[in-house]
mmCIF file of C-alpha atoms in Angstrom:
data_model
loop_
_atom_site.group_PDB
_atom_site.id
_atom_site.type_symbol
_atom_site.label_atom_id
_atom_site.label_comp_id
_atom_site.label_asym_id
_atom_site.label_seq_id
_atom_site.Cartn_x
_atom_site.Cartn_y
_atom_site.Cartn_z
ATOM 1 C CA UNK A 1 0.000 0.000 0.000
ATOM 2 C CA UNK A 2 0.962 3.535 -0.826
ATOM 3 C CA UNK A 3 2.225 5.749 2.360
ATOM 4 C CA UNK A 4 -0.938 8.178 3.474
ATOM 5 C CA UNK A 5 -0.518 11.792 3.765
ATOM 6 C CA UNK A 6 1.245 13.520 6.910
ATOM 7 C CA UNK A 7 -0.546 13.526 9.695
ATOM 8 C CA UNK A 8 -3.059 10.734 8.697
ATOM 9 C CA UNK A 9 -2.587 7.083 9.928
ATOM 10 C CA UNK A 10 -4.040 3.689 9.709
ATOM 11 C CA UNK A 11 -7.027 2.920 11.723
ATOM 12 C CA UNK A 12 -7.258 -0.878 13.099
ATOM 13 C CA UNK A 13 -10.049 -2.748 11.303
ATOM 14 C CA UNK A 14 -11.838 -3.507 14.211
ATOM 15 C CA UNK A 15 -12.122 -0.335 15.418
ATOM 16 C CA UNK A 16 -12.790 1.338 12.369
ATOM 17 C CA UNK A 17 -17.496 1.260 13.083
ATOM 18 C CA UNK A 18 -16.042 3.927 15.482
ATOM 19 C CA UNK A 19 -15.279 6.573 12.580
ATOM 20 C CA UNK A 20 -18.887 6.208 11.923
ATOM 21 C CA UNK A 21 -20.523 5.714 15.172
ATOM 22 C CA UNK A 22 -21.784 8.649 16.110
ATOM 23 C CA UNK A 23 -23.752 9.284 13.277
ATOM 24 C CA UNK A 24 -21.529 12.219 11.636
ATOM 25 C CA UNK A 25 -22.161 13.362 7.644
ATOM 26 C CA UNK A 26 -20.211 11.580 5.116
ATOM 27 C CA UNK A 27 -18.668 12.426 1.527
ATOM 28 C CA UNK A 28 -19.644 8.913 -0.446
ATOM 29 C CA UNK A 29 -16.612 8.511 -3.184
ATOM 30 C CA UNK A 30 -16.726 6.528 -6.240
ATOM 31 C CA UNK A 31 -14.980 6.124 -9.619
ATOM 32 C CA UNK A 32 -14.698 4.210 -12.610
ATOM 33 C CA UNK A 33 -13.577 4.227 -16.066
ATOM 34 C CA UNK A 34 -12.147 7.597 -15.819
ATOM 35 C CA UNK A 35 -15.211 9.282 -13.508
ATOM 36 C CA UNK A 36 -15.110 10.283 -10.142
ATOM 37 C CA UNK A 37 -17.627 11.534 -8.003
ATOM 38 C CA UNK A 38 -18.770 12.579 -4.740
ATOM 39 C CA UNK A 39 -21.832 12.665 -3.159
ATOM 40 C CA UNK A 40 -23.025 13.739 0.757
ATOM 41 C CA UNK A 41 -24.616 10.925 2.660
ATOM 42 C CA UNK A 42 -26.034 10.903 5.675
ATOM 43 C CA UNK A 43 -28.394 7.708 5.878
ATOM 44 C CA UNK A 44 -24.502 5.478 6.280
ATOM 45 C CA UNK A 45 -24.373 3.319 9.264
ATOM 46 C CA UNK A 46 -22.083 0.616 10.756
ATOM 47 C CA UNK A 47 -23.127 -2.789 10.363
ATOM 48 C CA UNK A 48 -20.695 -5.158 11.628
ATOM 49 C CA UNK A 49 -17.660 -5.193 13.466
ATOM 50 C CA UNK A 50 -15.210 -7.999 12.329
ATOM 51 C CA UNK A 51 -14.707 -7.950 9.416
ATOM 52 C CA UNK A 52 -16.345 -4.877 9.744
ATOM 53 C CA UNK A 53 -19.208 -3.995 7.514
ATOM 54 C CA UNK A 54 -20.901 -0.236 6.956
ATOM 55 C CA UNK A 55 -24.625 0.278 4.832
ATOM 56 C CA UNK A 56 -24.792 3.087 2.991
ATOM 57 C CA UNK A 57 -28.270 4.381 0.459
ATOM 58 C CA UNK A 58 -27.058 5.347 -2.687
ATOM 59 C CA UNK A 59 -30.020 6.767 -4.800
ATOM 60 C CA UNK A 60 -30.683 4.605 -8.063
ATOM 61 C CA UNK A 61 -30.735 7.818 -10.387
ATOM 62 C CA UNK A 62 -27.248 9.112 -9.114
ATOM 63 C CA UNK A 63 -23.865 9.082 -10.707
ATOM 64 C CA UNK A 64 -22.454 7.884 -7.767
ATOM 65 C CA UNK A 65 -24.553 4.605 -7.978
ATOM 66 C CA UNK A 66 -23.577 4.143 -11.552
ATOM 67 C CA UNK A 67 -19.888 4.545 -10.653
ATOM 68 C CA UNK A 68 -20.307 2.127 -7.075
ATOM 69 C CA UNK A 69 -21.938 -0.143 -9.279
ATOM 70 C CA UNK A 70 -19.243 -0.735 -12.080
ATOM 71 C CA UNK A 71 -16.605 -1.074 -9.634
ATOM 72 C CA UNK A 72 -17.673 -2.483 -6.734
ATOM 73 C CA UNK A 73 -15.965 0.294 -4.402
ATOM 74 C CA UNK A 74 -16.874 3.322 -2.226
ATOM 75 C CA UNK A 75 -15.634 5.153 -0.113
ATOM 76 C CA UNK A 76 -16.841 6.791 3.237
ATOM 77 C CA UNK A 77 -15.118 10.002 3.533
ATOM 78 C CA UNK A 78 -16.067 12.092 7.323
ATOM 79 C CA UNK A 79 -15.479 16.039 6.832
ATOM 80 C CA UNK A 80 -14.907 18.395 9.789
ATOM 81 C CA UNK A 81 -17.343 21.537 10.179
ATOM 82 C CA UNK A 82 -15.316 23.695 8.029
ATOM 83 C CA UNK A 83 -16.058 21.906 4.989
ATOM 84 C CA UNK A 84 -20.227 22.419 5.956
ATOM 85 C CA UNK A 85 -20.533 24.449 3.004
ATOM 86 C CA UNK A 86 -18.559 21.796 0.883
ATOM 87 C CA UNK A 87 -20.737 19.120 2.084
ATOM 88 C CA UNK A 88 -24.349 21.019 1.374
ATOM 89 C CA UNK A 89 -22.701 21.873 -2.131
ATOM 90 C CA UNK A 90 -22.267 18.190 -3.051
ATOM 91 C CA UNK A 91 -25.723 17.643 -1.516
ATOM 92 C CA UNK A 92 -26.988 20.112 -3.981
ATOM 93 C CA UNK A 93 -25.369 19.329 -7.464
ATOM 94 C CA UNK A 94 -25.007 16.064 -9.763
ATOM 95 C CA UNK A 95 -21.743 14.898 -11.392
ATOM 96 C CA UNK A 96 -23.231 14.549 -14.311
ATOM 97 C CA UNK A 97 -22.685 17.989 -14.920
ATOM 98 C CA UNK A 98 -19.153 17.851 -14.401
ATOM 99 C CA UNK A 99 -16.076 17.210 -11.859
ATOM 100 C CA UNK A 100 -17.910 17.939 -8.341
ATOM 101 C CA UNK A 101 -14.506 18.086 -6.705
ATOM 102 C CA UNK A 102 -13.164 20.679 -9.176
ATOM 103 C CA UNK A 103 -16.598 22.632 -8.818
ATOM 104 C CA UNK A 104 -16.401 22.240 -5.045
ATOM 105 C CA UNK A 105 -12.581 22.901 -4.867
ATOM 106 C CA UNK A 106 -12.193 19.874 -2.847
ATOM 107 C CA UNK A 107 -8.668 17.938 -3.764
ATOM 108 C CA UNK A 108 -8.242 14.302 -3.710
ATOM 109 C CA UNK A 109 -6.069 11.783 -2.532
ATOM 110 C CA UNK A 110 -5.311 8.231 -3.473
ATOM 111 C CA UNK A 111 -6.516 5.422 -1.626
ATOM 112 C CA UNK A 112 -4.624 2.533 -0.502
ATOM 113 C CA UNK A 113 -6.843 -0.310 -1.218
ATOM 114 C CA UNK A 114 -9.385 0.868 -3.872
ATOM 115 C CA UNK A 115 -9.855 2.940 -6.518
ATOM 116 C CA UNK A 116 -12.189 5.493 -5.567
ATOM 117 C CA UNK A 117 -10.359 8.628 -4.258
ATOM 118 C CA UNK A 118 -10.412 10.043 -0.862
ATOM 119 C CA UNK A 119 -11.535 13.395 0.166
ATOM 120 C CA UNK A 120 -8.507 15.644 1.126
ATOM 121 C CA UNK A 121 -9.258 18.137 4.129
ATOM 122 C CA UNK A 122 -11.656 15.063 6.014
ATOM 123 C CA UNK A 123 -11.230 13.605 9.494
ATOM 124 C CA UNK A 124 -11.944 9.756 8.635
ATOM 125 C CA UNK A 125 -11.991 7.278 6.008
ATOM 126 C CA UNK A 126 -13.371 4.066 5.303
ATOM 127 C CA UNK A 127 -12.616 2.594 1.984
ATOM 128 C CA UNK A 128 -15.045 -0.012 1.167
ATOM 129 C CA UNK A 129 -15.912 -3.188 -1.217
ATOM 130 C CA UNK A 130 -19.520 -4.008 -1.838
ATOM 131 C CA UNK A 131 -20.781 -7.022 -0.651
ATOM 132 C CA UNK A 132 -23.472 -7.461 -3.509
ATOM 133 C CA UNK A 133 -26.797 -8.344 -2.595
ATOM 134 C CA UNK A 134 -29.137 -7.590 -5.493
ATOM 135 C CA UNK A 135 -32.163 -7.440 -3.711
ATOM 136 C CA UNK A 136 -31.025 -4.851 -1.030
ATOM 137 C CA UNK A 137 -29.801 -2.934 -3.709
ATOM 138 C CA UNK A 138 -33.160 -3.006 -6.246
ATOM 139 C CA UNK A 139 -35.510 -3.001 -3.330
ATOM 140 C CA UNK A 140 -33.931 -0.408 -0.906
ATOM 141 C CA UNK A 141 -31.234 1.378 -3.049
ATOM 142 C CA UNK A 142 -29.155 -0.022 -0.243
ATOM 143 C CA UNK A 143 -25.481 -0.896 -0.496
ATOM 144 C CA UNK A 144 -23.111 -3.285 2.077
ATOM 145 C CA UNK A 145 -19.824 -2.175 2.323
ATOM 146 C CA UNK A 146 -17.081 -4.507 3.666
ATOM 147 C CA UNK A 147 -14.260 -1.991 5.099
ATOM 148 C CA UNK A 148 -10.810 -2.872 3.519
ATOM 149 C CA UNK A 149 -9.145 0.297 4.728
ATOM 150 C CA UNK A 150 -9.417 3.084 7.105
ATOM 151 C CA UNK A 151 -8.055 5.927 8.034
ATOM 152 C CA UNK A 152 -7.981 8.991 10.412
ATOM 153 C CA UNK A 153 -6.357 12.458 10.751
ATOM 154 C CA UNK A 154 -4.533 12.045 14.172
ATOM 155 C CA UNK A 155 -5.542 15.008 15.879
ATOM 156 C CA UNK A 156 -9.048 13.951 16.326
ATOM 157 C CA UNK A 157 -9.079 10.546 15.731
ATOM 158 C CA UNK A 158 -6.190 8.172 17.220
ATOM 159 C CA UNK A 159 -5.735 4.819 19.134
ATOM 160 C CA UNK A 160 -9.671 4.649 18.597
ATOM 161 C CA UNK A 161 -10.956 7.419 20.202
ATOM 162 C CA UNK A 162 -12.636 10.914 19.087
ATOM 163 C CA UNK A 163 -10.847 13.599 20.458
ATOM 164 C CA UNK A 164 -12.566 16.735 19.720
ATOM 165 C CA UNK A 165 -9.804 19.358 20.838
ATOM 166 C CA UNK A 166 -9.863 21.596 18.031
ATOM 167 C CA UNK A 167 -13.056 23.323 16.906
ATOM 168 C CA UNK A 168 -12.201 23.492 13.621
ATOM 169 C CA UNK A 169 -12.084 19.883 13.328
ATOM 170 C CA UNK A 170 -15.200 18.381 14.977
ATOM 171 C CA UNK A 171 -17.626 16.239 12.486
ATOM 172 C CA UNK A 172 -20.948 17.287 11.138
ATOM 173 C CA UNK A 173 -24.152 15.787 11.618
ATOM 174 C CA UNK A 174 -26.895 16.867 8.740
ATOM 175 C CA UNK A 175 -30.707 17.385 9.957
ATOM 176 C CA UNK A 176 -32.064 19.533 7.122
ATOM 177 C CA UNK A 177 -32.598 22.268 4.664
ATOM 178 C CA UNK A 178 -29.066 23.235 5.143
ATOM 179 C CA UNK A 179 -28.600 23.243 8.726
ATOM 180 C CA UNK A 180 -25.868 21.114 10.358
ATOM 181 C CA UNK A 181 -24.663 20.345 14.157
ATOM 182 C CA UNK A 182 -21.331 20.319 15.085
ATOM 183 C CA UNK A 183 -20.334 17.160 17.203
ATOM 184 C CA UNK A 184 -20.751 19.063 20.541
ATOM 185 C CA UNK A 185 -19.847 18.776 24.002
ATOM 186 C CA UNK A 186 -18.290 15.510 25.518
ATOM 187 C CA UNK A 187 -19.943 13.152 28.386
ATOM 188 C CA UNK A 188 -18.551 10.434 29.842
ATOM 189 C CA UNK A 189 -20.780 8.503 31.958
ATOM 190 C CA UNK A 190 -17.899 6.242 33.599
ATOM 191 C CA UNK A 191 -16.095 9.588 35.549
ATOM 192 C CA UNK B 1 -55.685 7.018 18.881
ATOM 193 C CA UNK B 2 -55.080 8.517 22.443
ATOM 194 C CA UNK B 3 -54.078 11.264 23.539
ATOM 195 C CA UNK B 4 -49.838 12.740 23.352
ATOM 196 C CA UNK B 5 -48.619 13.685 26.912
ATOM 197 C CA UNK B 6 -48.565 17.150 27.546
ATOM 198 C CA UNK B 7 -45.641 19.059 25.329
ATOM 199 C CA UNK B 8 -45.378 15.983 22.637
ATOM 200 C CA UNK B 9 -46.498 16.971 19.197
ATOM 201 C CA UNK B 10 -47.378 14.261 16.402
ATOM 202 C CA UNK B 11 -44.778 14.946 13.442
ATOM 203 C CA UNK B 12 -45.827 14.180 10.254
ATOM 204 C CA UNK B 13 -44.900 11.020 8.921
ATOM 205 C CA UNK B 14 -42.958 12.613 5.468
ATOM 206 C CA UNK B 15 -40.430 14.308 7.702
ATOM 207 C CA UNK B 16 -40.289 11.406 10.406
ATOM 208 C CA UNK B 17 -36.770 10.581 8.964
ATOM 209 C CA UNK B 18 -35.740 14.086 10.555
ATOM 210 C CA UNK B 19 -35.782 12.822 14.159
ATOM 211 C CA UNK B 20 -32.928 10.474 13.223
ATOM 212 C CA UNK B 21 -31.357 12.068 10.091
ATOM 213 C CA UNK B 22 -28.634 13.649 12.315
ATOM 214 C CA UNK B 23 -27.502 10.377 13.651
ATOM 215 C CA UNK B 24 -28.632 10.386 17.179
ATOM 216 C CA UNK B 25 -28.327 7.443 19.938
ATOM 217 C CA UNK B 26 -31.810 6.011 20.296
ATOM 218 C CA UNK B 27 -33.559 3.409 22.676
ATOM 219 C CA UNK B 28 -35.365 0.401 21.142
ATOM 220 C CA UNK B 29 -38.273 -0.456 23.182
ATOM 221 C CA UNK B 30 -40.492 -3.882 22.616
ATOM 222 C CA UNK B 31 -43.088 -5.973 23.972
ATOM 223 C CA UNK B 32 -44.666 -8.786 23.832
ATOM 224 C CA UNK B 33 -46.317 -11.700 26.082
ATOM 225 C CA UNK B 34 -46.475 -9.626 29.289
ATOM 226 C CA UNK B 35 -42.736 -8.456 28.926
ATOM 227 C CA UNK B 36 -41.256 -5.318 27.558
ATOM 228 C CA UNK B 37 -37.763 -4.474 27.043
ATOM 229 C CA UNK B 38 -35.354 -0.951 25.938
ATOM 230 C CA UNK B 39 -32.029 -1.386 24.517
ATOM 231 C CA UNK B 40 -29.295 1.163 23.352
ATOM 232 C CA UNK B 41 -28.720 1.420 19.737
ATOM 233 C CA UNK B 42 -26.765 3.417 17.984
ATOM 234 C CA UNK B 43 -26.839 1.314 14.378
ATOM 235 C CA UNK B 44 -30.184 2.912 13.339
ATOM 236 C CA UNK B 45 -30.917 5.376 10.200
ATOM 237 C CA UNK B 46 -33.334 6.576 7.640
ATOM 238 C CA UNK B 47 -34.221 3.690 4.759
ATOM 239 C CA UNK B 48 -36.775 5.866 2.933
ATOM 240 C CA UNK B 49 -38.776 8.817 3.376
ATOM 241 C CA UNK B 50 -42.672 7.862 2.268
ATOM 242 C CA UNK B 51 -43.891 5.808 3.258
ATOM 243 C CA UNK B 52 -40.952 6.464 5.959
ATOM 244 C CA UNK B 53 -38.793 3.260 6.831
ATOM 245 C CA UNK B 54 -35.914 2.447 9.114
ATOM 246 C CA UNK B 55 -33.462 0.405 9.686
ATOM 247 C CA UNK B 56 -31.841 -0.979 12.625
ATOM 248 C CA UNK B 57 -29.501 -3.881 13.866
ATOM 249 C CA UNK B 58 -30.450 -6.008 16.682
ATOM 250 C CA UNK B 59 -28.247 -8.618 17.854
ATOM 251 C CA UNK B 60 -30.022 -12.612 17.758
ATOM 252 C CA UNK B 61 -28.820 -13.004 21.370
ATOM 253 C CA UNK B 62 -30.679 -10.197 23.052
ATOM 254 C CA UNK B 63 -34.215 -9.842 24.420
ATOM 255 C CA UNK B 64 -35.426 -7.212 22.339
ATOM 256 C CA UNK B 65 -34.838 -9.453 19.033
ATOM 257 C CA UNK B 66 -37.140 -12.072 20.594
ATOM 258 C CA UNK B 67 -40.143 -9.440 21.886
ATOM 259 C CA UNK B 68 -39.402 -7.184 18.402
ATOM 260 C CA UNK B 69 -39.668 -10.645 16.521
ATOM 261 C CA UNK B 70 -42.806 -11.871 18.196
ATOM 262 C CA UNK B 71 -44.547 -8.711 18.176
ATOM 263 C CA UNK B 72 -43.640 -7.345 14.327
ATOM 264 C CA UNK B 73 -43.566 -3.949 16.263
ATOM 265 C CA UNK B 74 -40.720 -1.587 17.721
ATOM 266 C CA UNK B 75 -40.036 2.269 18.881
ATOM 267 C CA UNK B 76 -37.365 4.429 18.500
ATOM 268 C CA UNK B 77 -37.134 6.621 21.254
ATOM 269 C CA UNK B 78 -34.697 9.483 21.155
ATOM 270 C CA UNK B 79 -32.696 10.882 24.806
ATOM 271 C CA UNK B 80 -31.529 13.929 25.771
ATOM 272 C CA UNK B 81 -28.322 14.652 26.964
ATOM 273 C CA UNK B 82 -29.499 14.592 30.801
ATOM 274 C CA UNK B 83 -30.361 10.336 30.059
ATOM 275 C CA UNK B 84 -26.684 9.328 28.974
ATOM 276 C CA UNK B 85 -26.326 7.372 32.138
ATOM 277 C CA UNK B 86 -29.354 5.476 31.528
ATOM 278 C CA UNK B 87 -28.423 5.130 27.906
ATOM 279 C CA UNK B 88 -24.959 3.974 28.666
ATOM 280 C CA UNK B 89 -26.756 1.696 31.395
ATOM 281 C CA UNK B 90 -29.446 0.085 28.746
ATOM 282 C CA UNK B 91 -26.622 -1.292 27.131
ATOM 283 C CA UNK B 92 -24.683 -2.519 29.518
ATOM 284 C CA UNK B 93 -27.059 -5.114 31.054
ATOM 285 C CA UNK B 94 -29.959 -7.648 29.686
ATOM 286 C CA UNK B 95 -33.468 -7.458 29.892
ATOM 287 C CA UNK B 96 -33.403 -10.895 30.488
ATOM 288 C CA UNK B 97 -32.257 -10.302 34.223
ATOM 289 C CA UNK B 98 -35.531 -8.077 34.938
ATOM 290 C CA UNK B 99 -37.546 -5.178 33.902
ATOM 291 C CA UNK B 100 -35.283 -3.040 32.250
ATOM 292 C CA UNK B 101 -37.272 0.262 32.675
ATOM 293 C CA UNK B 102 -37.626 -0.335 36.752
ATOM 294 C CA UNK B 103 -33.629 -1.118 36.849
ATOM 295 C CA UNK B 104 -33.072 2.153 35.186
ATOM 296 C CA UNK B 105 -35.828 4.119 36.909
ATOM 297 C CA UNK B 106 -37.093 4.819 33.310
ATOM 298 C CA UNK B 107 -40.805 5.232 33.269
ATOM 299 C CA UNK B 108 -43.072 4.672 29.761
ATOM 300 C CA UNK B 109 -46.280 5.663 28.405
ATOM 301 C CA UNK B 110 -48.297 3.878 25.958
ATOM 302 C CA UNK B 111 -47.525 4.180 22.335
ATOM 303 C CA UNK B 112 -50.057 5.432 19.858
ATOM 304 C CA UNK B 113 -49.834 2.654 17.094
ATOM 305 C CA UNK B 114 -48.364 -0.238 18.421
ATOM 306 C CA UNK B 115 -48.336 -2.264 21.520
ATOM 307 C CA UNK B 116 -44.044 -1.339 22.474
ATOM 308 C CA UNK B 117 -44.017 1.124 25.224
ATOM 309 C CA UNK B 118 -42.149 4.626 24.414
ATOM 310 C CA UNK B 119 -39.971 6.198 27.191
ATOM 311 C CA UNK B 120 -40.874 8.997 28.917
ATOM 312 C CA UNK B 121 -38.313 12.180 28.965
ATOM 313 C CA UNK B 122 -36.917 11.182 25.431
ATOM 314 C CA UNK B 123 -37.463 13.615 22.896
ATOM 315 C CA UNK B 124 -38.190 11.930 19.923
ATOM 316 C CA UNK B 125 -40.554 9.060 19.529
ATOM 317 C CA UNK B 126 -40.595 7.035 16.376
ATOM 318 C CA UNK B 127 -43.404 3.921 16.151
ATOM 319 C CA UNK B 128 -42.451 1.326 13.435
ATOM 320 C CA UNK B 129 -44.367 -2.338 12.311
ATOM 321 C CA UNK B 130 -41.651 -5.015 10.882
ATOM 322 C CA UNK B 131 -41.765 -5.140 7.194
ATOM 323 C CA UNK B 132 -40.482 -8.640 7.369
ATOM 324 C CA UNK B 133 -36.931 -9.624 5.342
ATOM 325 C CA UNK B 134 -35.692 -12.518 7.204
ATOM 326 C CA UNK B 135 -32.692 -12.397 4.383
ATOM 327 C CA UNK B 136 -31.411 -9.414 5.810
ATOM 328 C CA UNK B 137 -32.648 -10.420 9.593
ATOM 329 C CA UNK B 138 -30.786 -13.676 9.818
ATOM 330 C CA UNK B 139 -27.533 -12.684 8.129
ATOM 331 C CA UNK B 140 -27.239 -9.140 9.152
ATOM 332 C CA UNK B 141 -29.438 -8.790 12.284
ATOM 333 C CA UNK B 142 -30.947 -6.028 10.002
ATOM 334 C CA UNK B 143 -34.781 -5.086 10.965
ATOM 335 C CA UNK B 144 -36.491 -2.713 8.267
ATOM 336 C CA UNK B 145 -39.251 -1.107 10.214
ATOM 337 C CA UNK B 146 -42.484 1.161 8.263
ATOM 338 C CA UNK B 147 -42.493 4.118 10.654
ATOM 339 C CA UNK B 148 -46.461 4.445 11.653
ATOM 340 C CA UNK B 149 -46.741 6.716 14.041
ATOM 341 C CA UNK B 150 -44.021 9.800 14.766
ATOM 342 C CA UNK B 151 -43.883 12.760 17.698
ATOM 343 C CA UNK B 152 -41.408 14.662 19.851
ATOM 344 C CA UNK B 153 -40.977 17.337 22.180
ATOM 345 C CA UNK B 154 -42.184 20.514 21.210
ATOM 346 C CA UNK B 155 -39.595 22.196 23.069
ATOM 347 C CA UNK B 156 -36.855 21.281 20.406
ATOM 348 C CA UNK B 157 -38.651 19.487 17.798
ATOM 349 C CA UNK B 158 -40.887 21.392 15.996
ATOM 350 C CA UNK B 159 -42.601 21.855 12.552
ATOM 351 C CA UNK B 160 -40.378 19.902 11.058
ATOM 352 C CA UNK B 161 -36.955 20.945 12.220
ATOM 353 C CA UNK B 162 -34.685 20.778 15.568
ATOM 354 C CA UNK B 163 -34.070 23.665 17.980
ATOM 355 C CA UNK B 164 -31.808 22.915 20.672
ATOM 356 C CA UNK B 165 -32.010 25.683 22.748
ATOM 357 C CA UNK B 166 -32.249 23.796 25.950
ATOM 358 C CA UNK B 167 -28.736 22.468 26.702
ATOM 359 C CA UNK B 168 -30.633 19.478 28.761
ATOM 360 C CA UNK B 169 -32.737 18.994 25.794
ATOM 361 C CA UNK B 170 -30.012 18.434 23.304
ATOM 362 C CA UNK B 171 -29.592 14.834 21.548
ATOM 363 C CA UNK B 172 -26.835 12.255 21.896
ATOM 364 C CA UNK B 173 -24.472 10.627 19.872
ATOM 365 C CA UNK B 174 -22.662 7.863 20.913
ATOM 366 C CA UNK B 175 -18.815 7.097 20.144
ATOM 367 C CA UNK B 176 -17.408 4.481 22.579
ATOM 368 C CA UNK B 177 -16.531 3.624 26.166
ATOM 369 C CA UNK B 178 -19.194 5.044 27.740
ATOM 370 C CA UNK B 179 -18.440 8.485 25.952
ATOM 371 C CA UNK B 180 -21.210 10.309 24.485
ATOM 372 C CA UNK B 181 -20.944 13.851 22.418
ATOM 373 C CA UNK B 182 -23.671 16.308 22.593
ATOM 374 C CA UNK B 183 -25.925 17.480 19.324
ATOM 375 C CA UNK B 184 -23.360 20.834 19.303
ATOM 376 C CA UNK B 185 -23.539 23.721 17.817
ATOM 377 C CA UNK B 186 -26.073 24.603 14.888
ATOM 378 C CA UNK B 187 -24.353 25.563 11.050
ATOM 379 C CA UNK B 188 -26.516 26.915 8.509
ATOM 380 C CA UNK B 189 -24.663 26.949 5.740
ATOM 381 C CA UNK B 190 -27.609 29.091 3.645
ATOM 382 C CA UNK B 191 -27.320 31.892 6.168
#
């Protein structure tokens, strides 16, 4: 596998359903023959831990389903609250009418273990290879992801914990019409 | 259909997907056969928006898969902030030891559609009937529920949209280790 970026590492498999957890706003990635897109998501949930598994709707009319669909690959990109405006963008636009990162200004990065690109500027990554089951997908538009990778920037996310220190960098979590949450203040029942 | 308790509001089935679009922790509630049970889950989302549907993962081995499996019936209830300890206790032990709600001091009042009790001081109720898969229940634990009823608590759920402007009031999202983060700070990316 290709190094990752500075400041990014490897998150363990097993803990990797904690990138998604809380329930935060995702970037879906995709690509194939020479496309790329991205598309916001916030109906993604973990589904299994070991090998760990993540559910994600992907629309039937969308490019991104076209792309997931051809290669068999996604992935789950989780962007802090400066990239809000980013996120509602990509929410708001199809890549059928060109490039969304270039319209968005987002940049890219590669992946280590499939082809879709990541998201540069996110907290979290989960790069993903469908499980294919037909029936979810016709009936439900709903797509099983088995996690082959993931990733985290360090200062929030590291020996698999959140760590919400900088505000800059907390995750997103979409209700609607524009309006997001930040992930707010911490609680630990146990102290 | 009876009456809400004072403060809860029906909300319209179209935007039930609202209450959980943001990701929050939720309680499961079921009955069936003289017993009823809650559980923490935090592996719940939107499936579709009308007629609304969920899904939601729940584990062969526990209680609430036998009294959600008898029954064809479940509720997602939705905590504030101020129940994290219950939350965090829900999952920690097994209704099959004893009432759940009197180990927790959790009180309920009756649902409007189905026979699962919904907990009292959440503030988001969701009532859902099984749309049987048992493909997707045996191999994934995956439930799809038809959400049939829908209210919350006027006070930050209202017309449609969240307003947390009681701290207490504010929703929960659940990482790890007994840490919770609070819904945080609202983004309105339009504005």
């Amino acid at each position: 596998m290709s190094a990752l970026p500075a400041g990014i590492e490897d998150v363990e498999l097993a803990k990797a359903y904690r990138l998604l957890n809380h329930g935060p706003v995702t970037l879906v990635t995709s690509a194939h023959g020479g496309r790329r897109n991205l598309m916001a998501a916030s109906w993604v949930m973990p589904l299994d831990y070991d090998p760990p598994k993540v559910l994600v709707v992907i629309d039937a009319k969308t490019l991104t389903r076209e792309l997931v669909e051809c290669s068999g690959e996604f992935a789950l990109n989780i962007p802090p609250r400066r990239m809000a405006g980013a996120v509602f963008s990509a929410g708001s636009r199809s890549g059928r009418d060109g490039d969304k990162f270039r319209a968005l200004g987002v940049d890219a990065f590669a992946a280590r273990r499939i082809g879709a690109p990541l998201v540069a500027g996110c907290v979290g990554w989960l790069e993903c290879r469908v499980l294919p089951e037909p029936g979810n997908e016709k009936r439900h538009d709903l797509f099983i992801g088995e996690v082959v990778a993931a990733a985290a920037d360090r200062r929030v996310f590291s020996q698999g914990r959140w760590h919400f220190d900088d505000d800059a960098l907390r995750t997103l979590h979409y209700t609607s019409g524009g309006v997001f949450h930040a992930t707010g203040e911490r609680i630990d029942v146990r102290s």
